[in-house]
Short mmCIF file of C-alpha atoms in Angstrom, two decimals:
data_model
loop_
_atom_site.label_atom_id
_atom_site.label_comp_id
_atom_site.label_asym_id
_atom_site.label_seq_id
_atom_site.Cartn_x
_atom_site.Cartn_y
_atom_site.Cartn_z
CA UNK A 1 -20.84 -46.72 -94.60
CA UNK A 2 -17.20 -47.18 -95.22
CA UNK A 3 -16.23 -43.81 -95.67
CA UNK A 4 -18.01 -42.99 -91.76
CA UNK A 5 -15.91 -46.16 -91.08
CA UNK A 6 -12.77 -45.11 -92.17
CA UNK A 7 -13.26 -41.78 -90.66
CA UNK A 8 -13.83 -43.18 -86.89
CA UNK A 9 -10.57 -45.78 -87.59
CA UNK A 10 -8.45 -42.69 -88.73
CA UNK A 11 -9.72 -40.22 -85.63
CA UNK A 12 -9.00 -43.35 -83.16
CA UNK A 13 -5.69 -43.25 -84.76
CA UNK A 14 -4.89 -39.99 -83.46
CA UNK A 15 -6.19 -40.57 -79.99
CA UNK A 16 -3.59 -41.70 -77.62
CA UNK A 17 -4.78 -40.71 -74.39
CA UNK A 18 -6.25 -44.35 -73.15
CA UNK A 19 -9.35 -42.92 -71.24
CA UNK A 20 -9.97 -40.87 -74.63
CA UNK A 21 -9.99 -43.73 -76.73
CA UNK A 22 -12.19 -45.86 -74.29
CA UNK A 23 -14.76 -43.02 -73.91
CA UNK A 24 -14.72 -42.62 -78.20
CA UNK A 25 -15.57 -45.97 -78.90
CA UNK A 26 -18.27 -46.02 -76.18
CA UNK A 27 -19.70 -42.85 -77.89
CA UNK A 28 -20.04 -44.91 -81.03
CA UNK A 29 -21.31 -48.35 -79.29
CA UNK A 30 -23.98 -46.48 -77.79
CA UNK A 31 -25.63 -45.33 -81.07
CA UNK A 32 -26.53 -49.07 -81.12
CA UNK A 33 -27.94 -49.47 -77.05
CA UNK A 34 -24.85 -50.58 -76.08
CA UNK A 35 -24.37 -49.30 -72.52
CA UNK A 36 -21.19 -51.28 -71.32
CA UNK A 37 -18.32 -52.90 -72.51
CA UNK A 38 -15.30 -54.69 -71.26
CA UNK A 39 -12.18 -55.42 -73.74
CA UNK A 40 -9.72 -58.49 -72.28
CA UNK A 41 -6.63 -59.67 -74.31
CA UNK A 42 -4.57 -62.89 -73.56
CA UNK A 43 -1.30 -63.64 -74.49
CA UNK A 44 -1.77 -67.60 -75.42
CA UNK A 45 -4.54 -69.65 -75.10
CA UNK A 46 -2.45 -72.08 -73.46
CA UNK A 47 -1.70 -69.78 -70.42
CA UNK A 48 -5.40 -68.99 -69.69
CA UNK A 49 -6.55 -72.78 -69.76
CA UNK A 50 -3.28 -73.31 -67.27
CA UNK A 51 -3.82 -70.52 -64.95
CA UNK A 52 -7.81 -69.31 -65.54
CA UNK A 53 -9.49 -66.34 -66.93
CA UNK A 54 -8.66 -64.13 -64.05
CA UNK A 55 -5.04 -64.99 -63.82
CA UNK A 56 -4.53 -64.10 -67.12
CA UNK A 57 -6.35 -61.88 -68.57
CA UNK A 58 -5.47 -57.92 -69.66
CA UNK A 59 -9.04 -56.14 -68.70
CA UNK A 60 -10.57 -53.20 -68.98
CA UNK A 61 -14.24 -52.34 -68.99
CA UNK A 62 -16.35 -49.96 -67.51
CA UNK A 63 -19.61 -52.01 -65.99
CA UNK A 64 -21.52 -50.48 -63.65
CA UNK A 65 -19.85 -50.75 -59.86
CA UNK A 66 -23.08 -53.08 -59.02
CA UNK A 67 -21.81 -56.08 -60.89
CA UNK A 68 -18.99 -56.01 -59.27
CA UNK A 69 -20.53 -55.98 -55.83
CA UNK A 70 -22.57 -58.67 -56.90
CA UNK A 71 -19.40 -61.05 -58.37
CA UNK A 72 -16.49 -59.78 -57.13
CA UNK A 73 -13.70 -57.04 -58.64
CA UNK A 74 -11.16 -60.70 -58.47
CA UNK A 75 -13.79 -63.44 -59.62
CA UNK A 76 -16.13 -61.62 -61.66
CA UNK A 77 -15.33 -63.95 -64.93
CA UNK A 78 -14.79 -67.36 -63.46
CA UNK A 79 -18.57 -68.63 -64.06
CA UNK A 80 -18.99 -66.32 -66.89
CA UNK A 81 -19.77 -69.22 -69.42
CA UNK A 82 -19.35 -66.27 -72.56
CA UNK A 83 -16.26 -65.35 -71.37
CA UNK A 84 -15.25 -68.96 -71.00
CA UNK A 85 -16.09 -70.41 -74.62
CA UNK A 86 -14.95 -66.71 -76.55
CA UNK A 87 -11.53 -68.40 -76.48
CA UNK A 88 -12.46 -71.23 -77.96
CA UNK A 89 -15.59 -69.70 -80.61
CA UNK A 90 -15.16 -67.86 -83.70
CA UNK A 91 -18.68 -66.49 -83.65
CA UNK A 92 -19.95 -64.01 -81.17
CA UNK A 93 -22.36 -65.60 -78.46
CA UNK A 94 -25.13 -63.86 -77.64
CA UNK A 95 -26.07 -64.11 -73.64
CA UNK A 96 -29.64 -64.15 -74.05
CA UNK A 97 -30.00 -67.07 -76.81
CA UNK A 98 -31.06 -70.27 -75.00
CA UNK A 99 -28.81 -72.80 -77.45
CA UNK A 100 -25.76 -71.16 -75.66
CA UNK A 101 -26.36 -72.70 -72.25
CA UNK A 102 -27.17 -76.33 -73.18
CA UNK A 103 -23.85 -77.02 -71.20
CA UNK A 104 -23.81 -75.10 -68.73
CA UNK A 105 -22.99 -75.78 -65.17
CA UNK A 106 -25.06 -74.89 -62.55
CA UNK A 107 -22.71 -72.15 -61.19
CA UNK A 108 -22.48 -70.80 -65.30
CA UNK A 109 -26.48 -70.85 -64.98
CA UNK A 110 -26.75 -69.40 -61.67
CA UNK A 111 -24.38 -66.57 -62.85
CA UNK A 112 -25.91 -65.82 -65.97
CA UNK A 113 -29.18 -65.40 -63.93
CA UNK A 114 -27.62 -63.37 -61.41
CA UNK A 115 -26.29 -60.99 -64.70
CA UNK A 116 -30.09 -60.93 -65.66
CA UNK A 117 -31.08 -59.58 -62.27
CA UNK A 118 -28.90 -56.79 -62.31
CA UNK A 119 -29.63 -55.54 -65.85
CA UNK A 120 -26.77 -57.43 -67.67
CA UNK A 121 -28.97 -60.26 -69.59
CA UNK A 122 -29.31 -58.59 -73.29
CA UNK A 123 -26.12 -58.79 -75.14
CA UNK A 124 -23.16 -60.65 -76.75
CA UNK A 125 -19.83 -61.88 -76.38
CA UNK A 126 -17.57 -61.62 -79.52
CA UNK A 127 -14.12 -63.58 -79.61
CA UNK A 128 -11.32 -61.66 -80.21
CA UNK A 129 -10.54 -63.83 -82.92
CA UNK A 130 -13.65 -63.39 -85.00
CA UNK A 131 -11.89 -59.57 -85.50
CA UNK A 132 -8.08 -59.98 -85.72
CA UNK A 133 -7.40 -63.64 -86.28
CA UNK A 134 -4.57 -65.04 -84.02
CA UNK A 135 -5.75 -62.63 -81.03
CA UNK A 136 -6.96 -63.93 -77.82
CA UNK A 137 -9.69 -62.83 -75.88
CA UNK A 138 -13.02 -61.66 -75.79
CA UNK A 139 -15.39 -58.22 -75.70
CA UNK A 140 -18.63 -58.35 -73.72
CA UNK A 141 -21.17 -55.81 -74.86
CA UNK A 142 -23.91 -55.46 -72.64
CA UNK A 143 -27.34 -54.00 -73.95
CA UNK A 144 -28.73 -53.20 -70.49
CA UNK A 145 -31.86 -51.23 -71.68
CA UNK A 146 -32.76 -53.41 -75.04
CA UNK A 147 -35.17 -56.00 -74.75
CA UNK A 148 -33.87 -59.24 -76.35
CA UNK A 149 -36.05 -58.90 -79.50
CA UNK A 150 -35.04 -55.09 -79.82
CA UNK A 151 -31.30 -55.95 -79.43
CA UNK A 152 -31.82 -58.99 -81.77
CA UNK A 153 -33.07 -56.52 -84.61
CA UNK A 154 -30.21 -54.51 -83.73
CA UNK A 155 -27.88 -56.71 -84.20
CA UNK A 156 -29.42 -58.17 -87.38
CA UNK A 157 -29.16 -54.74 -89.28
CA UNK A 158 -25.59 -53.82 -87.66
CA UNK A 159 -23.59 -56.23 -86.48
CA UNK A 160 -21.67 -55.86 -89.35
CA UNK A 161 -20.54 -52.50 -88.52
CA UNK A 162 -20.48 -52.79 -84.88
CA UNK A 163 -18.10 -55.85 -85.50
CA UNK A 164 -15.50 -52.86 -87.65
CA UNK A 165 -15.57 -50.54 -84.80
CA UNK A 166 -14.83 -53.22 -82.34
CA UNK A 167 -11.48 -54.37 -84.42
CA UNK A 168 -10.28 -50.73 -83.82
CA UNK A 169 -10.91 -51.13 -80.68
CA UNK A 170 -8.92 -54.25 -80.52
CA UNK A 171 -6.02 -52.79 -82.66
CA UNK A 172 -5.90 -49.73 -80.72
CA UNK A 173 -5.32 -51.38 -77.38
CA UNK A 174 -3.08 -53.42 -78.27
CA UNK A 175 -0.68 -50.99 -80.18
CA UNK A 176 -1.21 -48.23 -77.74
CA UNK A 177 -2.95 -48.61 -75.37
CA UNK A 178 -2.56 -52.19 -73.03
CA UNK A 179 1.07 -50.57 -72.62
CA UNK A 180 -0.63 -48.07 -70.77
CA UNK A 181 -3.02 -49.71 -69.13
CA UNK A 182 -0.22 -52.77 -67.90
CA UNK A 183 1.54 -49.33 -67.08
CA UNK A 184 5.82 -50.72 -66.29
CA UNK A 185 8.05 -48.07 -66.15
CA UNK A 186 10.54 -47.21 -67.57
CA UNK A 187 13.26 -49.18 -65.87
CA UNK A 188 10.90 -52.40 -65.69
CA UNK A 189 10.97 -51.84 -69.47
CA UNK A 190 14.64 -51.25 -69.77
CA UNK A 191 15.16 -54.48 -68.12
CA UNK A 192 12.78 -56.94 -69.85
CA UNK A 193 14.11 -55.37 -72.94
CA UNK A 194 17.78 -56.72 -72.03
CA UNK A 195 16.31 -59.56 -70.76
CA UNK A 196 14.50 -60.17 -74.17
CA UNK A 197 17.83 -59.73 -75.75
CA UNK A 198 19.70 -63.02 -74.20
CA UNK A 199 21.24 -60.70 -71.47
CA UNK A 200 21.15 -62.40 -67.51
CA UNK A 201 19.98 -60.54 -64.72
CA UNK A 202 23.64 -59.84 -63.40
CA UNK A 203 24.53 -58.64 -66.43
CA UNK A 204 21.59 -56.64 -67.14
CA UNK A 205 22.59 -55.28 -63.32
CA UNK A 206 26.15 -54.51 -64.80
CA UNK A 207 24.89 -52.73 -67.49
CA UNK A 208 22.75 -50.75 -65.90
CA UNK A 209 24.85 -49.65 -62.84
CA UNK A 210 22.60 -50.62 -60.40
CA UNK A 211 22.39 -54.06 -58.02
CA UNK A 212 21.73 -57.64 -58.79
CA UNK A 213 18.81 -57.68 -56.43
CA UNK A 214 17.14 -54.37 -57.73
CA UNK A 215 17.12 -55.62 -61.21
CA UNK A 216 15.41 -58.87 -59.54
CA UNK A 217 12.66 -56.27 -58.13
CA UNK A 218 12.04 -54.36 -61.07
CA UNK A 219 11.63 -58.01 -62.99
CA UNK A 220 9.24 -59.53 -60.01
CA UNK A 221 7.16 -56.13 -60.20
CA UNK A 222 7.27 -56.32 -64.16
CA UNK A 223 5.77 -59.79 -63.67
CA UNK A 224 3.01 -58.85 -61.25
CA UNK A 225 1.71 -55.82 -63.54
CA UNK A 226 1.97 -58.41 -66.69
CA UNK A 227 0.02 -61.25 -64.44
CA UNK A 228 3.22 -63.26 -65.85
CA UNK A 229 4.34 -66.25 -63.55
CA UNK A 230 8.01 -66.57 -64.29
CA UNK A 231 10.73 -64.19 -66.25
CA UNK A 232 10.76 -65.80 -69.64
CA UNK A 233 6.21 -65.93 -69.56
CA UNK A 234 6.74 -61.71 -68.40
CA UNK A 235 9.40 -61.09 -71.45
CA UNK A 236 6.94 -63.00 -73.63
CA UNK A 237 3.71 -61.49 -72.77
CA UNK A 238 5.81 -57.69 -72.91
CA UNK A 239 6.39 -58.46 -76.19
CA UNK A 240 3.21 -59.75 -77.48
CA UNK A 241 1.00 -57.05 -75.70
CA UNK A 242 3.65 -54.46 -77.73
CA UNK A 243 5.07 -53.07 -73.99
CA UNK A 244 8.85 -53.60 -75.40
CA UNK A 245 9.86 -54.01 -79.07
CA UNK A 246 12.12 -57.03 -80.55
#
């Protein structure tokens, strides 16, 4: 197995078209019945117990449009009791295992059974963490055509490699690929990066030959792509999701 391993890690090396990448390690996920999967990244902990999941998350995923009509493109993880406790587990949660919704609310239980309705009850949530300590966020799998005691064997005889293919994922997008996906240009880059280096925004406007109140749009549109909430949290999160360098 690790040689196969080390082969898919070393062609997902080489991919950097984003859509590429997404569509490889979908190829591989669905050897196992995996017929979804959404990848989020946060940049603290902290931010997304402030603001909420939604407010602060990095997503991408590519669920079928019909769960979105049924929870909403904006809202679609607040009552999602997985996505909720995969920032605070170390273990992967797996939707359809009773013990996980002792304490749930009845909005989490109405949602989960809403997900079961539409084909989205088999699967499993694994915390970012459990794959690349110190990262936060989560990756729902969903196993939309398993029953729970097929995906349950599944996952008995390999989770183990499913769990290496999902920290390339996880490396991958964050080295290449969230950049892409957050998409700043060039200039919104260009200023964070002087802003990262102790320069003010007036400055930064000297520097660059342009006007103080352009530099103040290219931050405030920085800040909106980066779901950031002030200057500093947008030069922080740039940095941690690998958009600018030190």
């Amino acid at each position: 197995m690790r040689g196969d391993i080390l082969e898919i890690a070393n062609e997902l090396r080489l991919i950097t078209d984003t859509q590429l990448f997404w569509d490889r390690i979908g190829t591989e996920l669905k050897k196992y019945g995996i017929t979804s999967f959404l990848y989020s990244a946060a940049a603290s902990r902290y931010e997304v117990e402030d603001r909420g999941l939604m407010a602060s998350l990095i997503i991408k995923n590519n669920y079928s449009q019909k769960y979105f009509d049924e929870f909403g493109e904006d809202t679609f993880l607040i009552d999602d009791l997985t996505a909720v406790r995969a920032l605070h587990d170390a273990t992967p949660i797996i939707w359809h295992d009773e013990s996980n919704w002792d304490d749930a609310t009845p909005m989490q239980l109405a949602h989960a059974h809403a997900e079961t309705e539409i084909g989205f009850g088999v699967g499993v949530t694994i915390p970012t963490v459990a794959i690349a300590p110190g990262h936060i966020g989560g990756i729902g799998l969903c196993a939309g055509d398993l029953t729970t005691s097929e995906f349950n064997s599944m996952w008995e005889a390999q989770s183990n490699r499913i769990m290496h293919i999902l920290s390339y994922l996880d490396f991958g997008m964050r080295q290449t690929h969230l950049p892409k996906i957050i998409g700043l240009s060039k200039r919104e880059k260009e200023v964070l990066s002087w802003l990262a280096g102790g320069l003010r925004p007036d400055q930064i406007a000297d520097r660059l030959g342009i006007g103080y109140r352009t530099v103040d749009k290219y931050i405030n549109s920085a800040k909106s792509k980066l779901h950031a909430t002030t200057r500093d949290n947008a030069v922080a999160k740039a940095l941690i999701f690998n958009v600018i360098q030190p």
